[in-house]
mmCIF file of C-alpha atoms and ligand atoms in Angstrom:
data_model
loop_
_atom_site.group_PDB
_atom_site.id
_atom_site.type_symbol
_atom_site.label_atom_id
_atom_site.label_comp_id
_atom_site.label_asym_id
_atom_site.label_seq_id
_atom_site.Cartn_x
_atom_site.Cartn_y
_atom_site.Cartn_z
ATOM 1 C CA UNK Z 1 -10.466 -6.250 -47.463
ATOM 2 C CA UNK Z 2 -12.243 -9.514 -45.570
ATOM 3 C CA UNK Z 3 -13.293 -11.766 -48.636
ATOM 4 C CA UNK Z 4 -15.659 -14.958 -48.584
ATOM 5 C CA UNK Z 5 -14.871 -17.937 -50.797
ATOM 6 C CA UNK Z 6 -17.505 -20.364 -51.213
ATOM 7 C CA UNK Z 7 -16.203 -23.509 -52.358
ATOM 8 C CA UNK Z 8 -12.475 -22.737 -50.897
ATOM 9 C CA UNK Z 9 -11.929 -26.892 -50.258
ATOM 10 C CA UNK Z 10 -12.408 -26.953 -53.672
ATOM 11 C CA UNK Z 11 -10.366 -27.226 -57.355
ATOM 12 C CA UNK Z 12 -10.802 -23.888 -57.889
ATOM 13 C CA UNK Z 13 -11.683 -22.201 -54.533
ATOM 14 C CA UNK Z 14 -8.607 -23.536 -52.974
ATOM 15 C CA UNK Z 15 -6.094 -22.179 -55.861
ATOM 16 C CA UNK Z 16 -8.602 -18.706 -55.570
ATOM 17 C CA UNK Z 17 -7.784 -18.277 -51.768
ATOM 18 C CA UNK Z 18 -4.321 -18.985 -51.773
ATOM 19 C CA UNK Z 19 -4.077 -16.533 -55.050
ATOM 20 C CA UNK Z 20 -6.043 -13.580 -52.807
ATOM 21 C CA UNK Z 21 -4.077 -14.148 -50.179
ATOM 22 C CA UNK Z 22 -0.836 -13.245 -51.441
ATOM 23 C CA UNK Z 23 -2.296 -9.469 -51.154
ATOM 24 C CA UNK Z 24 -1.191 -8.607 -47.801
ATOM 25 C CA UNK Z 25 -4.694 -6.146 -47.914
ATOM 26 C CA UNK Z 26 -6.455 -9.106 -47.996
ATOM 27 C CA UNK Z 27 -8.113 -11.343 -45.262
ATOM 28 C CA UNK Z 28 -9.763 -14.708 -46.581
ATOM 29 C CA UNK Z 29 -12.746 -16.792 -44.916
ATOM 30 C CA UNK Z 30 -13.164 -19.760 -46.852
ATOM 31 C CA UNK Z 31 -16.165 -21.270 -45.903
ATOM 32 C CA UNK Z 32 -17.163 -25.377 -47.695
ATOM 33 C CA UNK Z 33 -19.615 -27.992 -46.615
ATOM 34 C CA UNK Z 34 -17.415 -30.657 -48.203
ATOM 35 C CA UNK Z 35 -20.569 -31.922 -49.324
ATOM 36 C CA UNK Z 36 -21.147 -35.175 -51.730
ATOM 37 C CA UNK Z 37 -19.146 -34.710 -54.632
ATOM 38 C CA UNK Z 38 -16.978 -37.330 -57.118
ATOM 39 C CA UNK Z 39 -13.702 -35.519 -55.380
ATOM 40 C CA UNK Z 40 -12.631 -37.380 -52.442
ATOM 41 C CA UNK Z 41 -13.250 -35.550 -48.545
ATOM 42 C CA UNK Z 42 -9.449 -36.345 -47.746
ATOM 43 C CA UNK Z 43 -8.275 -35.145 -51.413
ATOM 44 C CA UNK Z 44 -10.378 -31.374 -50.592
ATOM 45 C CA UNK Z 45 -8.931 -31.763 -47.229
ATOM 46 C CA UNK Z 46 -5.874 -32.101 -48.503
ATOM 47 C CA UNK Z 47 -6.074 -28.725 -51.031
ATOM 48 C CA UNK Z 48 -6.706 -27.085 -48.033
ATOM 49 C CA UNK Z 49 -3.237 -28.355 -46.488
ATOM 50 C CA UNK Z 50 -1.524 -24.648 -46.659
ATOM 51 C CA UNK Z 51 -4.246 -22.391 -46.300
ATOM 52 C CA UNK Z 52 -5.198 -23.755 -43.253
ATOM 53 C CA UNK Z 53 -1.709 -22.998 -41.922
ATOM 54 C CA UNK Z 54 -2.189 -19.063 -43.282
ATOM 55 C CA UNK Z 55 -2.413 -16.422 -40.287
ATOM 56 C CA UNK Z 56 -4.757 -14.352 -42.971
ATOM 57 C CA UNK Z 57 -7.052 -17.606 -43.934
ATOM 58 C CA UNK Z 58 -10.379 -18.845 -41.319
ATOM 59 C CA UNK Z 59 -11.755 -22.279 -42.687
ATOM 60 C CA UNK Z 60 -15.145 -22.679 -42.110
ATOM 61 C CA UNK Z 61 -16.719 -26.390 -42.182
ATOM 62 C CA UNK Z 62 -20.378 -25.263 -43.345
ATOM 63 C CA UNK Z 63 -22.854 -26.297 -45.261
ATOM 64 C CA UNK Z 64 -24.769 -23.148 -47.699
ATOM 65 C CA UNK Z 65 -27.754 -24.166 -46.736
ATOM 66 C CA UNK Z 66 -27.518 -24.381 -42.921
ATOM 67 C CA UNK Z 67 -25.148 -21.563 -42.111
ATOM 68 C CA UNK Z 68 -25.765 -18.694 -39.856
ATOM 69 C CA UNK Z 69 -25.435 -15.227 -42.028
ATOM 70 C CA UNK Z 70 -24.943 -13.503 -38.738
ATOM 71 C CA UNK Z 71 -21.850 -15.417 -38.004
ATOM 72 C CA UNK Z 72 -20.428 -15.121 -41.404
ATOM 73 C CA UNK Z 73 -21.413 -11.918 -43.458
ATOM 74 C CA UNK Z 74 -21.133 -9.355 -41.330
ATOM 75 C CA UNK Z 75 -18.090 -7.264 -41.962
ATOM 76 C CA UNK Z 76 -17.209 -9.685 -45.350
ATOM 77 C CA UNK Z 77 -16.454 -7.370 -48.739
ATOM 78 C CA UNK Z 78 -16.592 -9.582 -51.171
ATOM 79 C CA UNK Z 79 -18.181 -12.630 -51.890
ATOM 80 C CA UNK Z 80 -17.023 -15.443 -54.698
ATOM 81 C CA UNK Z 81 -19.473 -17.587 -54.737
ATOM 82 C CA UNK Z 82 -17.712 -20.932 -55.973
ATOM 83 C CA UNK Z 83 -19.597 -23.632 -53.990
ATOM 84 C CA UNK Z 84 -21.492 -25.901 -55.940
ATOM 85 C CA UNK Z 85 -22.529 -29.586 -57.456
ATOM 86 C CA UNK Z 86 -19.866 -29.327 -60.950
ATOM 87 C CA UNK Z 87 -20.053 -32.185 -63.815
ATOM 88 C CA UNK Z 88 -21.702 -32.226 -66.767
ATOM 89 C CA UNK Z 89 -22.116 -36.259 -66.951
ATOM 90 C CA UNK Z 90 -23.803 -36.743 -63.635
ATOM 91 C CA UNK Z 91 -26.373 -34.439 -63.551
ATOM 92 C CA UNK Z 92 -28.622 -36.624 -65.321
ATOM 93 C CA UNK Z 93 -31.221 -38.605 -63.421
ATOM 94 C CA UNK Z 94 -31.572 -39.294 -59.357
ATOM 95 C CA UNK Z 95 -28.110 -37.531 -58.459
ATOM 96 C CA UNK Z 96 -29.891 -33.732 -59.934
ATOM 97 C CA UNK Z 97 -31.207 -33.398 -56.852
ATOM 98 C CA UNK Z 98 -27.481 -33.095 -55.537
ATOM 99 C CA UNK Z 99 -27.515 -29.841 -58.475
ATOM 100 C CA UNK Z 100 -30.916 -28.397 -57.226
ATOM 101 C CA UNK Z 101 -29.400 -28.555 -53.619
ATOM 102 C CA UNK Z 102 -26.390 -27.149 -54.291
ATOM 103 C CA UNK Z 103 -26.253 -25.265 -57.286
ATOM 104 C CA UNK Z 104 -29.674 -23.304 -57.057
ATOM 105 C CA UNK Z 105 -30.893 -23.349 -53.680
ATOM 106 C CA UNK Z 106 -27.329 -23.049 -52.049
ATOM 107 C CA UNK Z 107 -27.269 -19.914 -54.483
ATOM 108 C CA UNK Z 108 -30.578 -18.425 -53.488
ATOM 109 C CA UNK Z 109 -29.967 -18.838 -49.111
ATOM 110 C CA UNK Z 110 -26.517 -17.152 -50.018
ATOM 111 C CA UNK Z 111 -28.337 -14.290 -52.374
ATOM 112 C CA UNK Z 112 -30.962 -13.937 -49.255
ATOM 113 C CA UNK Z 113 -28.229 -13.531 -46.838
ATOM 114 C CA UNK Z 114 -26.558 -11.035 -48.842
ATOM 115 C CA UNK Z 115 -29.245 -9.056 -48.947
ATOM 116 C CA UNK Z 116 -29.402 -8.542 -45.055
ATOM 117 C CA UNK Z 117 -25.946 -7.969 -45.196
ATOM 118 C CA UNK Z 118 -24.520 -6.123 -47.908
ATOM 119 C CA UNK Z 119 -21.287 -6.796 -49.484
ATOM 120 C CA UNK Z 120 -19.589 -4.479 -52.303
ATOM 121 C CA UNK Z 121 -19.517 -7.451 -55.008
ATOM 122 C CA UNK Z 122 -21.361 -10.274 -55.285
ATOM 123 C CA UNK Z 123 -18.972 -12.785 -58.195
ATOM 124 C CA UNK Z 124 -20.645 -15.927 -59.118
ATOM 125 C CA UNK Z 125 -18.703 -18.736 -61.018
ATOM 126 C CA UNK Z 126 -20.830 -19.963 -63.955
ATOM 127 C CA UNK Z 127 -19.614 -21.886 -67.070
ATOM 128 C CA UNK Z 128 -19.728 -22.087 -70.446
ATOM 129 C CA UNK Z 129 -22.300 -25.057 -70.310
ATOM 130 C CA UNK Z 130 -25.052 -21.920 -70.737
ATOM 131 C CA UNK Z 131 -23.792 -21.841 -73.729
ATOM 132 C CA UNK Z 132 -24.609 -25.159 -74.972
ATOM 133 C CA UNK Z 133 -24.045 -25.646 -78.850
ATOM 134 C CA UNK Z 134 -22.483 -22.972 -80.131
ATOM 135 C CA UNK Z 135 -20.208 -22.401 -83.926
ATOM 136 C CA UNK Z 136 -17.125 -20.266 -84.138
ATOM 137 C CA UNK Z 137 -15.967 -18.006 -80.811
ATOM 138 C CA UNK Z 138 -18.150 -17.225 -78.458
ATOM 139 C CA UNK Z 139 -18.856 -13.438 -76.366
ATOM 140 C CA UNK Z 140 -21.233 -12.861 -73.571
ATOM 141 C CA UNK Z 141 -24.233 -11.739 -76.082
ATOM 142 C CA UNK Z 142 -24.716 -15.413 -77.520
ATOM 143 C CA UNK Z 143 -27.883 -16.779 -76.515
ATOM 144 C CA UNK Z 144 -27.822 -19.557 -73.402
ATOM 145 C CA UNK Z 145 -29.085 -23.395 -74.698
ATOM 146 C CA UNK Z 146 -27.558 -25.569 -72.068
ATOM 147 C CA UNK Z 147 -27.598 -29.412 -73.084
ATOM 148 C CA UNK Z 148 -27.472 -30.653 -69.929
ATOM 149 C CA UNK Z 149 -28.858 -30.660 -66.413
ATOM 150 C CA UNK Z 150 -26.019 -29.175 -64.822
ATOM 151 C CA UNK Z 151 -26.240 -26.219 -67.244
ATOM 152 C CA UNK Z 152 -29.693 -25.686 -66.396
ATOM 153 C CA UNK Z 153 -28.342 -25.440 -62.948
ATOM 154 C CA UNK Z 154 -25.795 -23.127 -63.164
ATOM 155 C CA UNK Z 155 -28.152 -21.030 -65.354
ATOM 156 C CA UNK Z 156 -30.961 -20.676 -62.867
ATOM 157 C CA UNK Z 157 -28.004 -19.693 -60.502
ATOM 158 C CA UNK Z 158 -27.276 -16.774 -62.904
ATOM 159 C CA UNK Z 159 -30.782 -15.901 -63.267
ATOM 160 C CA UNK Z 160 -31.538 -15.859 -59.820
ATOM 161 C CA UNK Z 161 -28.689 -13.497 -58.922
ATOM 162 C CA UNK Z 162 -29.810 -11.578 -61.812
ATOM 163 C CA UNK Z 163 -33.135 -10.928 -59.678
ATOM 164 C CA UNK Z 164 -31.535 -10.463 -56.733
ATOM 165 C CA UNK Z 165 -29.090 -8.228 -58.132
ATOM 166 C CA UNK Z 166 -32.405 -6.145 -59.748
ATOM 167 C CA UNK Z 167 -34.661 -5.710 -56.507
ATOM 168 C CA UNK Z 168 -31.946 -5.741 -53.847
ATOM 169 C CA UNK Z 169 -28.529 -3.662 -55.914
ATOM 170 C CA UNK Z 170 -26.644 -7.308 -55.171
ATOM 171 C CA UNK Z 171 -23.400 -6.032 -56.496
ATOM 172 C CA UNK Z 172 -23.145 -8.494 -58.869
ATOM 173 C CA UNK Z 173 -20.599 -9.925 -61.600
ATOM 174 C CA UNK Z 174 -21.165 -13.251 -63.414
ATOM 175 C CA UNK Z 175 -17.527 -15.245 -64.133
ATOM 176 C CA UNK Z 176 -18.184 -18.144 -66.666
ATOM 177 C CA UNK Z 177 -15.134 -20.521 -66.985
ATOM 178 C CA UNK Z 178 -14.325 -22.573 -69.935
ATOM 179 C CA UNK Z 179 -12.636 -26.465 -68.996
ATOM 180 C CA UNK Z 180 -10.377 -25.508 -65.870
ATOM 181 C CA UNK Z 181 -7.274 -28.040 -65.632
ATOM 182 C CA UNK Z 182 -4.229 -28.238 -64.112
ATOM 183 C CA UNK Z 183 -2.942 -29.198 -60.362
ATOM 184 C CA UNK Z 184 -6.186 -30.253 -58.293
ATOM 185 C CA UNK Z 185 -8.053 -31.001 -61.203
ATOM 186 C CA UNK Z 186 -11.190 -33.083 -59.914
ATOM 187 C CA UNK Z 187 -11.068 -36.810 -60.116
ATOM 188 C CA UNK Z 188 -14.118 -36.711 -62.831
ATOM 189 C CA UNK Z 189 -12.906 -34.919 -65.147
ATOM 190 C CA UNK Z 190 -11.655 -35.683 -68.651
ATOM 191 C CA UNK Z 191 -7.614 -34.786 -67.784
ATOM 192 C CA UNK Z 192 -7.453 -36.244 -64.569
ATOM 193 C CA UNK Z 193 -9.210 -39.231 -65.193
ATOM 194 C CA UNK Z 194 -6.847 -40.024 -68.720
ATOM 195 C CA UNK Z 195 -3.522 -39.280 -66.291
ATOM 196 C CA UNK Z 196 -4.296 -42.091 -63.811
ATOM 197 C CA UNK Z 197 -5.643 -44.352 -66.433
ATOM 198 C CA UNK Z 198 -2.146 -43.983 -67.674
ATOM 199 C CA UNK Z 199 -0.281 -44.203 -64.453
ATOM 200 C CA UNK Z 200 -1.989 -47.280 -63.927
ATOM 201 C CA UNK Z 201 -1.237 -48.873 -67.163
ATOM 202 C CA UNK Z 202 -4.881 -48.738 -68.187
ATOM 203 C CA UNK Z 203 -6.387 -47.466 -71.408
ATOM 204 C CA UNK Z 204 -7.602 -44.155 -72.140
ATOM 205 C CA UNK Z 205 -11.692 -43.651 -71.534
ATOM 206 C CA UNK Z 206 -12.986 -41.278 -74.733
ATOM 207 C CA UNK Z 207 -16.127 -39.907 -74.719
ATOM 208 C CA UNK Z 208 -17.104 -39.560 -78.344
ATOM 209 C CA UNK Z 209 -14.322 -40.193 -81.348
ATOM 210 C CA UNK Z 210 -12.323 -37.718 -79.479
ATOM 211 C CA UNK Z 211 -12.622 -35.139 -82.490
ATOM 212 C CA UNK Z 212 -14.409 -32.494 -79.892
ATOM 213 C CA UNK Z 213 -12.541 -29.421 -78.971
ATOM 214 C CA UNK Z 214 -12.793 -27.598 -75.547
ATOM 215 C CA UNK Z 215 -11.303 -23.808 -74.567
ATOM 216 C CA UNK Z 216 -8.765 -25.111 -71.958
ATOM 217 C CA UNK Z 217 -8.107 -23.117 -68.768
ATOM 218 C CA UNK Z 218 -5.048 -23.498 -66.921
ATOM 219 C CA UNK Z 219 -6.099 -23.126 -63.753
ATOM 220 C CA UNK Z 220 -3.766 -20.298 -62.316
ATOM 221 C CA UNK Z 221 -5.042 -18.353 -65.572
ATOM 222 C CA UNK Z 222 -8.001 -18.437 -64.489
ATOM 223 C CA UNK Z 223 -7.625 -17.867 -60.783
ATOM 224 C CA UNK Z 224 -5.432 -14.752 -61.763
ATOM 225 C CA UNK Z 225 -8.983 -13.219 -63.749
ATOM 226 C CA UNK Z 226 -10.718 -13.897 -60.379
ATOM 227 C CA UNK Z 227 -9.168 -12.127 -58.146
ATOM 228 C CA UNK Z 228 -8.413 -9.033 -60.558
ATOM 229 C CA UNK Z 229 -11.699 -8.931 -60.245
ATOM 230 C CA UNK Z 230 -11.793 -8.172 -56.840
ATOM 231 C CA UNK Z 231 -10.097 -4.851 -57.448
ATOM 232 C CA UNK Z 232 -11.221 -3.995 -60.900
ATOM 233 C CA UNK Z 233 -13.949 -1.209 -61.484
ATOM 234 C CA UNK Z 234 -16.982 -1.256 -64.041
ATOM 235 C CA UNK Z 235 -17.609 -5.065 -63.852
ATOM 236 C CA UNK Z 236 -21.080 -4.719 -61.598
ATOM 237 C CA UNK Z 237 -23.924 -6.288 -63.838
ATOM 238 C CA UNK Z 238 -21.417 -7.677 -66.259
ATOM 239 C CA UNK Z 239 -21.124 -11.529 -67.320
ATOM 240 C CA UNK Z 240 -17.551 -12.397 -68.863
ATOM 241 C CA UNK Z 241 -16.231 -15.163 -70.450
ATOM 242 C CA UNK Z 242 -12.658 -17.139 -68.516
ATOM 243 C CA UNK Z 243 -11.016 -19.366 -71.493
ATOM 244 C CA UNK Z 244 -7.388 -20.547 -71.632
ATOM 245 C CA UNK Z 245 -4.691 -19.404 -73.815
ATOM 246 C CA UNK Z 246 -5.325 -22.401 -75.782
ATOM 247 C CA UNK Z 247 -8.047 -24.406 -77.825
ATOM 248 C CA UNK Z 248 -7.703 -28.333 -78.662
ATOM 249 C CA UNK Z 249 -9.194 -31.690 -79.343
ATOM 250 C CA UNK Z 250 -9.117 -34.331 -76.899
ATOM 251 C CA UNK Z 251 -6.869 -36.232 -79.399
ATOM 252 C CA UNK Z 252 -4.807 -34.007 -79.411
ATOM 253 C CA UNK Z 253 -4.682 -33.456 -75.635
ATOM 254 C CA UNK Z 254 -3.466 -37.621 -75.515
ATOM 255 C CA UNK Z 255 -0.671 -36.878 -77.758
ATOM 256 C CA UNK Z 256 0.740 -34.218 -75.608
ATOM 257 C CA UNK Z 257 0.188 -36.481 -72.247
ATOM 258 C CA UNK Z 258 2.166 -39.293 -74.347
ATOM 259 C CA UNK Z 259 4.811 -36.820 -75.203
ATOM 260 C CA UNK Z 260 5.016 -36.361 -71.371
ATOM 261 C CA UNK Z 261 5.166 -40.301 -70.071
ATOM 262 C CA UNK Z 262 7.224 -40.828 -73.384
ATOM 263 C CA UNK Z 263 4.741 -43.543 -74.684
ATOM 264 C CA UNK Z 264 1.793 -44.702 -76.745
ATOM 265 C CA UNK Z 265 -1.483 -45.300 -74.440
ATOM 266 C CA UNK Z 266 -4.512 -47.508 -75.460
ATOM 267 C CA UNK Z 267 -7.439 -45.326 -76.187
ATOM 268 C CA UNK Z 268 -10.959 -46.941 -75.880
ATOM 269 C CA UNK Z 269 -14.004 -45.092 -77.524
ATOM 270 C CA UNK Z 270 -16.928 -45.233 -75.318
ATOM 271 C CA UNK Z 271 -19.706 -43.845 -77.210
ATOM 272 C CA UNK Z 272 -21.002 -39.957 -77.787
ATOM 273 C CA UNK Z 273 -21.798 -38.646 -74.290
ATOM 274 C CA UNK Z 274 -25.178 -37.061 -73.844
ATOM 275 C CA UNK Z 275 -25.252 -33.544 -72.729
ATOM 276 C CA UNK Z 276 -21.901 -32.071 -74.321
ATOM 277 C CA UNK Z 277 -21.370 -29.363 -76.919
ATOM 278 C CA UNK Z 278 -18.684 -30.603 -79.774
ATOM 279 C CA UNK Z 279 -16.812 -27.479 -79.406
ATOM 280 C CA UNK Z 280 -16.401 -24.217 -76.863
ATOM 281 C CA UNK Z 281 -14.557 -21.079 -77.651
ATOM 282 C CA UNK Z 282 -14.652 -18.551 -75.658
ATOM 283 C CA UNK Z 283 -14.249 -14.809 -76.819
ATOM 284 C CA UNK Z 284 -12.231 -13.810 -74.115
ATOM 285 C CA UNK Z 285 -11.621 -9.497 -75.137
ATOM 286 C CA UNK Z 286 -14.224 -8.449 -72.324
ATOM 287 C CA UNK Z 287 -12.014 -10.166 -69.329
ATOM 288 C CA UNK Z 288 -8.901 -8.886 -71.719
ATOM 289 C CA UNK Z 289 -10.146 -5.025 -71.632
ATOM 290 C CA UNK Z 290 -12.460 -5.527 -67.629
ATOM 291 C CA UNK Z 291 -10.179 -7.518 -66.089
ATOM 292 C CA UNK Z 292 -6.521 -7.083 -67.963
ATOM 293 C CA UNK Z 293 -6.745 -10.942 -68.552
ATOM 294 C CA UNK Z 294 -3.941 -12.166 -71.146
ATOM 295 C CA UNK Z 295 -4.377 -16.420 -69.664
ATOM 296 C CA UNK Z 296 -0.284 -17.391 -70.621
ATOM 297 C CA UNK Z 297 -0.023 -21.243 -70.141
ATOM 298 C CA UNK Z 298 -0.073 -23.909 -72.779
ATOM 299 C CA UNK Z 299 -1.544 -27.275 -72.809
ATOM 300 C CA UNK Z 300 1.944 -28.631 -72.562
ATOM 301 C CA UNK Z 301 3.149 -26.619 -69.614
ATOM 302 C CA UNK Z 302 -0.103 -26.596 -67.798
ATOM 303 C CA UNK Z 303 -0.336 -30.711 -68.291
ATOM 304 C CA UNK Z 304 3.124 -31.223 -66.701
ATOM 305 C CA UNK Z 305 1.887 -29.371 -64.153
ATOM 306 C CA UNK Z 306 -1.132 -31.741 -63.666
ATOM 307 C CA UNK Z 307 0.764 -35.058 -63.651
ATOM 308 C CA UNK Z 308 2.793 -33.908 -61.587
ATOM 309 C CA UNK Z 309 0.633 -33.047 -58.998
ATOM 310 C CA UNK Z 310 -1.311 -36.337 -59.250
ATOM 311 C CA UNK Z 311 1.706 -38.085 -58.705
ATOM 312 C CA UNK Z 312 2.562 -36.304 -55.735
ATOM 313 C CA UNK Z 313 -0.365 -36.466 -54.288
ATOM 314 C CA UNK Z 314 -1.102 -38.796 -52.004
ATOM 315 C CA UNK Z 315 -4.766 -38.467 -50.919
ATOM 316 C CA UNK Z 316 -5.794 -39.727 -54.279
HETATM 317 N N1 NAD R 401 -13.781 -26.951 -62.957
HETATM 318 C C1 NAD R 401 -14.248 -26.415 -64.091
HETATM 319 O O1 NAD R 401 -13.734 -26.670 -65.203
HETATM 320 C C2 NAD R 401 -15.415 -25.444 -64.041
HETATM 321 C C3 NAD R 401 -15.864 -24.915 -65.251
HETATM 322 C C4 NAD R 401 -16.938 -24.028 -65.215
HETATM 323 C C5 NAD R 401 -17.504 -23.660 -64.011
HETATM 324 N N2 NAD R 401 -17.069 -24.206 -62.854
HETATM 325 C C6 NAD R 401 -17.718 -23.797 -61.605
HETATM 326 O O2 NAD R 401 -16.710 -23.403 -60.697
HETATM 327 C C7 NAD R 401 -17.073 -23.756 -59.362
HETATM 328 C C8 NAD R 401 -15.970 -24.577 -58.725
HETATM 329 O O3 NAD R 401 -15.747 -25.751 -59.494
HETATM 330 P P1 NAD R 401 -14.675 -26.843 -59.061
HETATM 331 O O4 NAD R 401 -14.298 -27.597 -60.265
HETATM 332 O O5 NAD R 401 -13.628 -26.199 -58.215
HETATM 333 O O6 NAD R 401 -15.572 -27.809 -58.139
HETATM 334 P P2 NAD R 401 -15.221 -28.585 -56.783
HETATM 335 O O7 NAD R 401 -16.241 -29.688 -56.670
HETATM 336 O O8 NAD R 401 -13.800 -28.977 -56.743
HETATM 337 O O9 NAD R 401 -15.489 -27.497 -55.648
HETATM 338 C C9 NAD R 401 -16.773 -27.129 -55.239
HETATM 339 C C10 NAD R 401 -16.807 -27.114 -53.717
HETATM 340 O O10 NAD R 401 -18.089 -26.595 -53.309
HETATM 341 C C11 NAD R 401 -18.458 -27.239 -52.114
HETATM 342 N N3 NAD R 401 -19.906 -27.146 -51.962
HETATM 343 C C12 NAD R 401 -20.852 -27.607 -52.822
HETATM 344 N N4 NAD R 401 -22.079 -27.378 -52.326
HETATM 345 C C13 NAD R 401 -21.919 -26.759 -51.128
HETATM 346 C C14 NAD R 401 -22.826 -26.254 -50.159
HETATM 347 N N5 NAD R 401 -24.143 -26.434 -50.278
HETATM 348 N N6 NAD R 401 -22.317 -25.652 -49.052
HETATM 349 C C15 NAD R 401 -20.970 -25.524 -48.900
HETATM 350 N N7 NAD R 401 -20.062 -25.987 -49.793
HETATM 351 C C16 NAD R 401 -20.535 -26.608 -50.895
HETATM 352 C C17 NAD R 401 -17.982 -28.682 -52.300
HETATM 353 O O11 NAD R 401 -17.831 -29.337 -51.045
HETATM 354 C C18 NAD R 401 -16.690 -28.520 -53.086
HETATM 355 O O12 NAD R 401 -15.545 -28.570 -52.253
HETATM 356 C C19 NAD R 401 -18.403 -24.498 -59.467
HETATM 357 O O13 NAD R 401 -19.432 -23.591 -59.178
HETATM 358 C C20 NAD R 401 -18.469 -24.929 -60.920
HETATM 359 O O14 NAD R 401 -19.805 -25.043 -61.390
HETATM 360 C C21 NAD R 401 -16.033 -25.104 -62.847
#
């Protein structure tokens, strides 16, 4: 089976290709533009350190929205479409043009090409910011309200596969992840950004009183719901929910990273960020019965993880 990452230089995409390719059946082409993003080129060079040195992997250096399909799709499978402008907190004003780019008309060339050449799935990684502001646990049916720009995004992304999917049979499934963490994290984000500010004896950035709960994802959970969905039957048309094994509050999150470095850290409240629900939950029993997804690490285990990798990594 020849499979297409989009994306595969990054967080995700890199952990999703090297996860695929384990499956001796399984040849990977992971195609990224390494386009402007808040994650270092040499740190997404460096996720691609192993894969690059797998007889089964083909990098390709290519931007979505340049690309020849005729040099890519033909004889491709499936498609995981990754690639894509993530971040809730820059999306707001000049840099959403970096989200329309990437995010919706990246989405729509691919979509196009895929319709001169047919693959037998079509996944596309969404999020749980369609949800927006939601009480209590949330399934697929729940209505979408994003609250921010990059929402909207990833939205119109969904909705245009949705019509693609309609007039052209684009095999599709929707995947929408809840707060991945864990080795490779991007620099932006909330973990990642709180384990350097510690490293470098700084204090702790928290958006908001830090009372706000997320559905963490530990991010070879996660990657293990993707690629079962590369084998599994009666997903096409379906959108399912990816959330972790375990719900908490940022608080709490800074306790268990000062159980890990074994001391207190300064925390410094910087005001309620725009564009962020105050809780997600994710209802995870349609992965648990589509995809046979049971997500088994903790914050604790999965955060170890994380440190560790930042400080062993040295293109950050
Ligand atoms: N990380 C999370 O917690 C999370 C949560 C929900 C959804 N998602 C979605 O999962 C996907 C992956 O997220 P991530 O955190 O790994 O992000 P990432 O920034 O680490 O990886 C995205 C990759 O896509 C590439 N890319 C972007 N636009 C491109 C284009 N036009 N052509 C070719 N390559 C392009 C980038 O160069 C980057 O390497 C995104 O679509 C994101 O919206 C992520």
């Amino acid at each position: 089976m020849k499979i297409l990452i989009t994306g595969a230089a990054g967080f995700i995409g890199s952990h999703l290709c090297e996860r695929l390719l384990i499956d001796t059946r399984h040849e990977v082409v992971g195609l990224d533009g390494l386009v402007t993003s808040s994650t270092p080129v040499k740190a997404r060079e460096y996720n691609l350190r192993h894969l690059l040195q797998h007889p089964r992997f083909t990098f390709i250096k290519q931007d979505l929205l340049t690309v020849q399909w005729d040099q890519l799709l033909p004889g491709i499978d499936i498609v995981y479409h990754l690639a894509g402008m993530p971040g809730v907190r820059s999306s707001w004003g000049e840099d959403f043009k970096h989200y329309i780019r990437n995010n919706i008309e990246a989405t729509q060339r691919l979509l196009e090409g895929c319709r001169t050449y047919p693959v037998s799935k079509f996944i596309y990684a969404s999020t749980s910011s369609v949800y927006g502001e939601k009480i209590g646990q949330v399934n697929e049916m729940a209505s979408t309200a994003p609250l921010s720009p990059y929402g909207v995004s990833k939205l119109t992304g969904e909705q245009l596969c949705k019509v693609y999917a309609h007039n052209d049979a684009i095999p599709l499934t929707i995947l929408r992840f809840f707060t991945v963490y864990g080795p490779r994290q991007r620099p932006d984000m909330a973990f990642h950004r709180f384990i350097q500010h510690i490293l470098q004896n700084k204090p702790i950035p928290i958006n908001g009183d830090g009372t706000q709960t997320r559905d963490f994802t530990y991010v070879e959970d996660c990657v293990t719901a993707i690629a079962a969905a590369a084998h599994a039957d009666n997903i096409m048309g379906e959108t399912i929910n990816i959330g972790g094994k375990e719900r908490a509050s940022v608080l709490d999150c800074i306790a268990i990273l000062e159980e890990h470095f074994g001391k207190k850290v300064e925390r410094q409240f910087m005001g309620k960020p725009i564009g962020e629900p105050s809780h997600t939950w994710a209802d995870i029993s349609k992965a648990q019965s589509l995809l046979g997804y049971e997500p088994k690490t903790d914050l604790r285990k999965g955060l170890k993880a994380e440190i560790l990798d930042i400080y062993n990594n040295p293109s950050l």
